[in-house]
mmCIF file with all atom_site columns, C-alpha atoms in Angstrom:
data_model
loop_
_atom_site.group_PDB
_atom_site.id
_atom_site.type_symbol
_atom_site.label_atom_id
_atom_site.label_alt_id
_atom_site.label_comp_id
_atom_site.label_asym_id
_atom_site.label_entity_id
_atom_site.label_seq_id
_atom_site.pdbx_PDB_ins_code
_atom_site.Cartn_x
_atom_site.Cartn_y
_atom_site.Cartn_z
_atom_site.occupancy
_atom_site.B_iso_or_equiv
_atom_site.pdbx_formal_charge
_atom_site.auth_seq_id
_atom_site.auth_comp_id
_atom_site.auth_asym_id
_atom_site.auth_atom_id
_atom_site.pdbx_PDB_model_num
ATOM 1   C CA . UNK U 1 1   ? 22.349  198.587 11.632 1.00 59.00 ? 1   UNK U CA 1
ATOM 2   C CA . UNK U 1 2   ? 22.331  196.995 15.370 1.00 76.00 ? 2   UNK U CA 1
ATOM 3   C CA . UNK U 1 3   ? 18.769  198.073 16.195 1.00 75.00 ? 3   UNK U CA 1
ATOM 4   C CA . UNK U 1 4   ? 17.418  195.964 13.315 1.00 73.00 ? 4   UNK U CA 1
ATOM 5   C CA . UNK U 1 5   ? 19.699  193.049 14.224 1.00 70.00 ? 5   UNK U CA 1
ATOM 6   C CA . UNK U 1 6   ? 18.465  193.353 17.932 1.00 67.00 ? 6   UNK U CA 1
ATOM 7   C CA . UNK U 1 7   ? 14.926  193.504 16.816 1.00 68.00 ? 7   UNK U CA 1
ATOM 8   C CA . UNK U 1 8   ? 15.228  190.207 14.577 1.00 67.00 ? 8   UNK U CA 1
ATOM 9   C CA . UNK U 1 9   ? 16.889  188.529 17.446 1.00 67.00 ? 9   UNK U CA 1
ATOM 10  C CA . UNK U 1 10  ? 13.961  189.549 20.042 1.00 65.00 ? 10  UNK U CA 1
ATOM 11  C CA . UNK U 1 11  ? 11.472  188.095 17.369 1.00 63.00 ? 11  UNK U CA 1
ATOM 12  C CA . UNK U 1 12  ? 13.208  184.918 16.954 1.00 63.00 ? 12  UNK U CA 1
ATOM 13  C CA . UNK U 1 13  ? 13.410  184.483 20.852 1.00 63.00 ? 13  UNK U CA 1
ATOM 14  C CA . UNK U 1 14  ? 9.666   185.277 21.263 1.00 56.00 ? 14  UNK U CA 1
ATOM 15  C CA . UNK U 1 15  ? 9.074   182.767 18.516 1.00 60.00 ? 15  UNK U CA 1
ATOM 16  C CA . UNK U 1 16  ? 11.163  180.058 19.867 1.00 61.00 ? 16  UNK U CA 1
ATOM 17  C CA . UNK U 1 17  ? 9.658   180.474 23.480 1.00 54.00 ? 17  UNK U CA 1
ATOM 18  C CA . UNK U 1 18  ? 6.265   180.341 21.804 1.00 49.00 ? 18  UNK U CA 1
ATOM 19  C CA . UNK U 1 19  ? 7.005   177.221 19.863 1.00 56.00 ? 19  UNK U CA 1
ATOM 20  C CA . UNK U 1 20  ? 9.093   175.320 22.107 1.00 55.00 ? 20  UNK U CA 1
ATOM 21  C CA . UNK U 1 21  ? 7.566   176.338 25.605 1.00 56.00 ? 21  UNK U CA 1
ATOM 22  C CA . UNK U 1 22  ? 4.355   178.049 25.626 1.00 49.00 ? 22  UNK U CA 1
ATOM 23  C CA . UNK U 1 23  ? 2.327   176.069 23.056 1.00 47.00 ? 23  UNK U CA 1
ATOM 24  C CA . UNK U 1 24  ? 3.616   172.491 24.176 1.00 51.00 ? 24  UNK U CA 1
ATOM 25  C CA . UNK U 1 25  ? 2.348   173.440 27.728 1.00 51.00 ? 25  UNK U CA 1
ATOM 26  C CA . UNK U 1 26  ? -1.081  174.505 26.317 1.00 54.00 ? 26  UNK U CA 1
ATOM 27  C CA . UNK U 1 27  ? -1.485  171.472 24.417 1.00 52.00 ? 27  UNK U CA 1
ATOM 28  C CA . UNK U 1 28  ? -0.608  169.480 27.547 1.00 62.00 ? 28  UNK U CA 1
ATOM 29  C CA . UNK U 1 29  ? -2.736  171.286 29.619 1.00 69.00 ? 29  UNK U CA 1
ATOM 30  C CA . UNK U 1 30  ? -5.827  170.698 27.262 1.00 68.00 ? 30  UNK U CA 1
ATOM 31  C CA . UNK U 1 31  ? -5.239  167.148 26.983 1.00 78.00 ? 31  UNK U CA 1
ATOM 32  C CA . UNK U 1 32  ? -5.183  166.984 30.947 1.00 82.00 ? 32  UNK U CA 1
ATOM 33  C CA . UNK U 1 33  ? -8.690  168.702 31.106 1.00 85.00 ? 33  UNK U CA 1
ATOM 34  C CA . UNK U 1 34  ? -9.968  166.436 28.458 1.00 82.00 ? 34  UNK U CA 1
ATOM 35  C CA . UNK U 1 35  ? -9.045  163.339 30.367 1.00 85.00 ? 35  UNK U CA 1
ATOM 36  C CA . UNK U 1 36  ? -10.367 164.547 33.497 1.00 85.00 ? 36  UNK U CA 1
ATOM 37  C CA . UNK U 1 37  ? -13.500 165.545 32.113 1.00 88.00 ? 37  UNK U CA 1
ATOM 38  C CA . UNK U 1 38  ? -13.755 162.089 30.265 1.00 84.00 ? 38  UNK U CA 1
ATOM 39  C CA . UNK U 1 39  ? -12.915 160.306 33.556 1.00 85.00 ? 39  UNK U CA 1
ATOM 40  C CA . UNK U 1 40  ? -15.288 162.338 35.695 1.00 85.00 ? 40  UNK U CA 1
ATOM 41  C CA . UNK U 1 41  ? -18.185 161.871 33.450 1.00 87.00 ? 41  UNK U CA 1
ATOM 42  C CA . UNK U 1 42  ? -17.833 158.133 33.159 1.00 89.00 ? 42  UNK U CA 1
ATOM 43  C CA . UNK U 1 43  ? -16.331 157.041 36.536 1.00 91.00 ? 43  UNK U CA 1
ATOM 44  C CA . UNK U 1 44  ? -12.958 155.680 35.040 1.00 93.00 ? 44  UNK U CA 1
ATOM 45  C CA . UNK U 1 45  ? -9.599  157.226 35.570 1.00 91.00 ? 45  UNK U CA 1
ATOM 46  C CA . UNK U 1 46  ? -7.502  158.139 32.601 1.00 89.00 ? 46  UNK U CA 1
ATOM 47  C CA . UNK U 1 47  ? -5.516  160.815 34.165 1.00 87.00 ? 47  UNK U CA 1
ATOM 48  C CA . UNK U 1 48  ? -2.724  161.002 35.229 1.00 86.00 ? 48  UNK U CA 1
ATOM 49  C CA . UNK U 1 49  ? -1.833  158.973 31.961 1.00 82.00 ? 49  UNK U CA 1
ATOM 50  C CA . UNK U 1 50  ? -0.208  155.597 32.615 1.00 89.00 ? 50  UNK U CA 1
ATOM 51  C CA . UNK U 1 51  ? 1.942   154.827 29.479 1.00 89.00 ? 51  UNK U CA 1
ATOM 52  C CA . UNK U 1 52  ? 1.547   151.104 30.046 1.00 92.00 ? 52  UNK U CA 1
ATOM 53  C CA . UNK U 1 53  ? -2.266  151.492 29.601 1.00 93.00 ? 53  UNK U CA 1
ATOM 54  C CA . UNK U 1 54  ? -2.112  153.783 26.606 1.00 94.00 ? 54  UNK U CA 1
ATOM 55  C CA . UNK U 1 55  ? -2.352  152.330 23.178 1.00 95.00 ? 55  UNK U CA 1
ATOM 56  C CA . UNK U 1 56  ? -0.940  154.757 20.159 1.00 93.00 ? 56  UNK U CA 1
ATOM 57  C CA . UNK U 1 57  ? 0.409   158.263 20.538 1.00 88.00 ? 57  UNK U CA 1
ATOM 58  C CA . UNK U 1 58  ? -1.026  161.926 20.860 1.00 84.00 ? 58  UNK U CA 1
ATOM 59  C CA . UNK U 1 59  ? -0.484  162.658 17.058 1.00 86.00 ? 59  UNK U CA 1
ATOM 60  C CA . UNK U 1 60  ? -2.971  160.086 15.913 1.00 90.00 ? 60  UNK U CA 1
ATOM 61  C CA . UNK U 1 61  ? -5.664  158.025 17.644 1.00 94.00 ? 61  UNK U CA 1
ATOM 62  C CA . UNK U 1 62  ? -4.875  156.582 20.888 1.00 93.00 ? 62  UNK U CA 1
ATOM 63  C CA . UNK U 1 63  ? -6.911  154.487 23.595 1.00 96.00 ? 63  UNK U CA 1
ATOM 64  C CA . UNK U 1 64  ? -6.451  154.825 27.074 1.00 94.00 ? 64  UNK U CA 1
ATOM 65  C CA . UNK U 1 65  ? -7.719  151.885 29.350 1.00 96.00 ? 65  UNK U CA 1
ATOM 66  C CA . UNK U 1 66  ? -8.996  151.728 32.742 1.00 95.00 ? 66  UNK U CA 1
ATOM 67  C CA . UNK U 1 67  ? -9.540  147.783 33.391 1.00 94.00 ? 67  UNK U CA 1
ATOM 68  C CA . UNK U 1 68  ? -11.004 148.424 36.932 1.00 94.00 ? 68  UNK U CA 1
ATOM 69  C CA . UNK U 1 69  ? -14.063 150.568 35.617 1.00 95.00 ? 69  UNK U CA 1
ATOM 70  C CA . UNK U 1 70  ? -13.766 148.393 32.007 1.00 95.00 ? 70  UNK U CA 1
ATOM 71  C CA . UNK U 1 71  ? -13.751 151.471 30.187 1.00 96.00 ? 71  UNK U CA 1
ATOM 72  C CA . UNK U 1 72  ? -11.647 152.810 27.393 1.00 96.00 ? 72  UNK U CA 1
ATOM 73  C CA . UNK U 1 73  ? -11.234 156.483 26.186 1.00 95.00 ? 73  UNK U CA 1
ATOM 74  C CA . UNK U 1 74  ? -10.562 157.144 22.694 1.00 95.00 ? 74  UNK U CA 1
ATOM 75  C CA . UNK U 1 75  ? -8.740  160.021 21.914 1.00 94.00 ? 75  UNK U CA 1
ATOM 76  C CA . UNK U 1 76  ? -8.261  161.575 18.470 1.00 93.00 ? 76  UNK U CA 1
ATOM 77  C CA . UNK U 1 77  ? -5.155  163.975 17.730 1.00 88.00 ? 77  UNK U CA 1
ATOM 78  C CA . UNK U 1 78  ? -5.205  164.871 21.511 1.00 82.00 ? 78  UNK U CA 1
ATOM 79  C CA . UNK U 1 79  ? -8.187  166.993 20.857 1.00 84.00 ? 79  UNK U CA 1
ATOM 80  C CA . UNK U 1 80  ? -11.492 164.981 20.681 1.00 91.00 ? 80  UNK U CA 1
ATOM 81  C CA . UNK U 1 81  ? -12.275 162.265 23.336 1.00 92.00 ? 81  UNK U CA 1
ATOM 82  C CA . UNK U 1 82  ? -14.994 159.509 23.907 1.00 94.00 ? 82  UNK U CA 1
ATOM 83  C CA . UNK U 1 83  ? -15.286 156.993 26.561 1.00 95.00 ? 83  UNK U CA 1
ATOM 84  C CA . UNK U 1 84  ? -16.900 153.779 25.849 1.00 96.00 ? 84  UNK U CA 1
ATOM 85  C CA . UNK U 1 85  ? -17.216 150.272 27.701 1.00 95.00 ? 85  UNK U CA 1
ATOM 86  C CA . UNK U 1 86  ? -14.998 147.567 26.655 1.00 96.00 ? 86  UNK U CA 1
ATOM 87  C CA . UNK U 1 87  ? -17.834 145.866 24.868 1.00 95.00 ? 87  UNK U CA 1
ATOM 88  C CA . UNK U 1 88  ? -17.690 148.631 22.447 1.00 96.00 ? 88  UNK U CA 1
ATOM 89  C CA . UNK U 1 89  ? -15.029 147.023 20.846 1.00 96.00 ? 89  UNK U CA 1
ATOM 90  C CA . UNK U 1 90  ? -16.160 143.472 18.865 1.00 96.00 ? 90  UNK U CA 1
ATOM 91  C CA . UNK U 1 91  ? -12.566 142.391 17.514 1.00 96.00 ? 91  UNK U CA 1
ATOM 92  C CA . UNK U 1 92  ? -9.262  143.607 16.783 1.00 97.00 ? 92  UNK U CA 1
ATOM 93  C CA . UNK U 1 93  ? -6.600  142.714 14.437 1.00 97.00 ? 93  UNK U CA 1
ATOM 94  C CA . UNK U 1 94  ? -2.778  143.520 14.550 1.00 96.00 ? 94  UNK U CA 1
ATOM 95  C CA . UNK U 1 95  ? -1.842  144.439 10.925 1.00 95.00 ? 95  UNK U CA 1
ATOM 96  C CA . UNK U 1 96  ? 1.165   145.605 9.091  1.00 92.00 ? 96  UNK U CA 1
ATOM 97  C CA . UNK U 1 97  ? 3.024   145.616 5.842  1.00 89.00 ? 97  UNK U CA 1
ATOM 98  C CA . UNK U 1 98  ? 6.174   143.483 5.387  1.00 84.00 ? 98  UNK U CA 1
ATOM 99  C CA . UNK U 1 99  ? 8.994   144.882 3.456  1.00 79.00 ? 99  UNK U CA 1
ATOM 100 C CA . UNK U 1 100 ? 10.731  142.206 1.522  1.00 75.00 ? 100 UNK U CA 1
ATOM 101 C CA . UNK U 1 101 ? 13.812  144.122 1.269  1.00 71.00 ? 101 UNK U CA 1
ATOM 102 C CA . UNK U 1 102 ? 14.538  143.285 4.825  1.00 63.00 ? 102 UNK U CA 1
ATOM 103 C CA . UNK U 1 103 ? 16.667  145.924 6.975  1.00 66.00 ? 103 UNK U CA 1
ATOM 104 C CA . UNK U 1 104 ? 15.864  147.408 10.302 1.00 64.00 ? 104 UNK U CA 1
ATOM 105 C CA . UNK U 1 105 ? 12.455  148.639 9.123  1.00 66.00 ? 105 UNK U CA 1
ATOM 106 C CA . UNK U 1 106 ? 10.975  145.173 7.901  1.00 80.00 ? 106 UNK U CA 1
ATOM 107 C CA . UNK U 1 107 ? 7.560   145.706 9.264  1.00 84.00 ? 107 UNK U CA 1
ATOM 108 C CA . UNK U 1 108 ? 5.968   149.071 8.124  1.00 85.00 ? 108 UNK U CA 1
ATOM 109 C CA . UNK U 1 109 ? 2.481   150.706 9.177  1.00 90.00 ? 109 UNK U CA 1
ATOM 110 C CA . UNK U 1 110 ? 1.952   148.556 11.909 1.00 93.00 ? 110 UNK U CA 1
ATOM 111 C CA . UNK U 1 111 ? -1.346  149.370 13.521 1.00 96.00 ? 111 UNK U CA 1
ATOM 112 C CA . UNK U 1 112 ? -4.622  147.952 15.213 1.00 97.00 ? 112 UNK U CA 1
ATOM 113 C CA . UNK U 1 113 ? -7.735  147.734 13.543 1.00 97.00 ? 113 UNK U CA 1
ATOM 114 C CA . UNK U 1 114 ? -10.423 147.621 15.817 1.00 97.00 ? 114 UNK U CA 1
ATOM 115 C CA . UNK U 1 115 ? -14.066 146.749 14.699 1.00 97.00 ? 115 UNK U CA 1
ATOM 116 C CA . UNK U 1 116 ? -16.735 148.419 16.669 1.00 96.00 ? 116 UNK U CA 1
ATOM 117 C CA . UNK U 1 117 ? -20.477 148.105 17.526 1.00 93.00 ? 117 UNK U CA 1
ATOM 118 C CA . UNK U 1 118 ? -20.810 151.895 16.378 1.00 93.00 ? 118 UNK U CA 1
ATOM 119 C CA . UNK U 1 119 ? -22.575 152.374 13.098 1.00 94.00 ? 119 UNK U CA 1
ATOM 120 C CA . UNK U 1 120 ? -21.149 155.873 12.796 1.00 93.00 ? 120 UNK U CA 1
ATOM 121 C CA . UNK U 1 121 ? -17.456 154.701 13.651 1.00 93.00 ? 121 UNK U CA 1
ATOM 122 C CA . UNK U 1 122 ? -17.421 151.006 12.818 1.00 96.00 ? 122 UNK U CA 1
ATOM 123 C CA . UNK U 1 123 ? -13.549 150.956 12.398 1.00 96.00 ? 123 UNK U CA 1
ATOM 124 C CA . UNK U 1 124 ? -10.932 152.525 14.535 1.00 96.00 ? 124 UNK U CA 1
ATOM 125 C CA . UNK U 1 125 ? -7.219  152.398 13.419 1.00 97.00 ? 125 UNK U CA 1
ATOM 126 C CA . UNK U 1 126 ? -4.489  152.777 16.125 1.00 97.00 ? 126 UNK U CA 1
ATOM 127 C CA . UNK U 1 127 ? -0.572  153.014 14.894 1.00 95.00 ? 127 UNK U CA 1
ATOM 128 C CA . UNK U 1 128 ? 1.781   151.203 16.982 1.00 95.00 ? 128 UNK U CA 1
ATOM 129 C CA . UNK U 1 129 ? 5.532   151.740 16.741 1.00 92.00 ? 129 UNK U CA 1
ATOM 130 C CA . UNK U 1 130 ? 6.728   148.257 15.914 1.00 91.00 ? 130 UNK U CA 1
ATOM 131 C CA . UNK U 1 131 ? 5.544   144.834 15.450 1.00 92.00 ? 131 UNK U CA 1
ATOM 132 C CA . UNK U 1 132 ? 6.854   143.578 18.922 1.00 93.00 ? 132 UNK U CA 1
ATOM 133 C CA . UNK U 1 133 ? 5.117   146.604 20.527 1.00 95.00 ? 133 UNK U CA 1
ATOM 134 C CA . UNK U 1 134 ? 1.972   145.445 18.624 1.00 95.00 ? 134 UNK U CA 1
ATOM 135 C CA . UNK U 1 135 ? 2.509   141.768 19.848 1.00 96.00 ? 135 UNK U CA 1
ATOM 136 C CA . UNK U 1 136 ? 2.604   142.953 23.398 1.00 96.00 ? 136 UNK U CA 1
ATOM 137 C CA . UNK U 1 137 ? -0.454  145.101 23.144 1.00 96.00 ? 137 UNK U CA 1
ATOM 138 C CA . UNK U 1 138 ? -2.292  142.127 21.448 1.00 96.00 ? 138 UNK U CA 1
ATOM 139 C CA . UNK U 1 139 ? -1.658  139.963 24.678 1.00 96.00 ? 139 UNK U CA 1
ATOM 140 C CA . UNK U 1 140 ? -2.639  142.681 26.724 1.00 96.00 ? 140 UNK U CA 1
ATOM 141 C CA . UNK U 1 141 ? -5.941  143.391 24.757 1.00 96.00 ? 141 UNK U CA 1
ATOM 142 C CA . UNK U 1 142 ? -6.655  139.504 25.114 1.00 95.00 ? 142 UNK U CA 1
ATOM 143 C CA . UNK U 1 143 ? -6.509  139.995 28.841 1.00 94.00 ? 143 UNK U CA 1
ATOM 144 C CA . UNK U 1 144 ? -8.594  143.057 29.149 1.00 92.00 ? 144 UNK U CA 1
ATOM 145 C CA . UNK U 1 145 ? -11.408 142.043 26.784 1.00 90.00 ? 145 UNK U CA 1
ATOM 146 C CA . UNK U 1 146 ? -11.247 137.959 26.813 1.00 82.00 ? 146 UNK U CA 1
#
């Protein structure tokens, strides 16, 4: 009776270690390699990641900016990346849906919609956590790409 219980506990511990320690480290290492490779190929610096120069999050689409090199690295789900010049972005708009019911989450689905000069990907949507974060980034983008 004790051996199956100990065996089950060992399996749970191995799964816990893999899910909470080994896998996140592997994902982070993959992102680091991706950003280093993009930086080396373009002459920009995207790693180490500066949170003040990163729009979006790793779960969706995010854009990292290097204002000195005037380059942006578009990363999709932390797995695919593409580096572009700032001129790649034609326009951007901050968008949201307003919930008239009020409450603490009055603005929902807050995101930027970037229109690009790329026929294959003419629009890029990047989520932001709140309308105030979006407004702050709107001002940053106006400074980066006047």
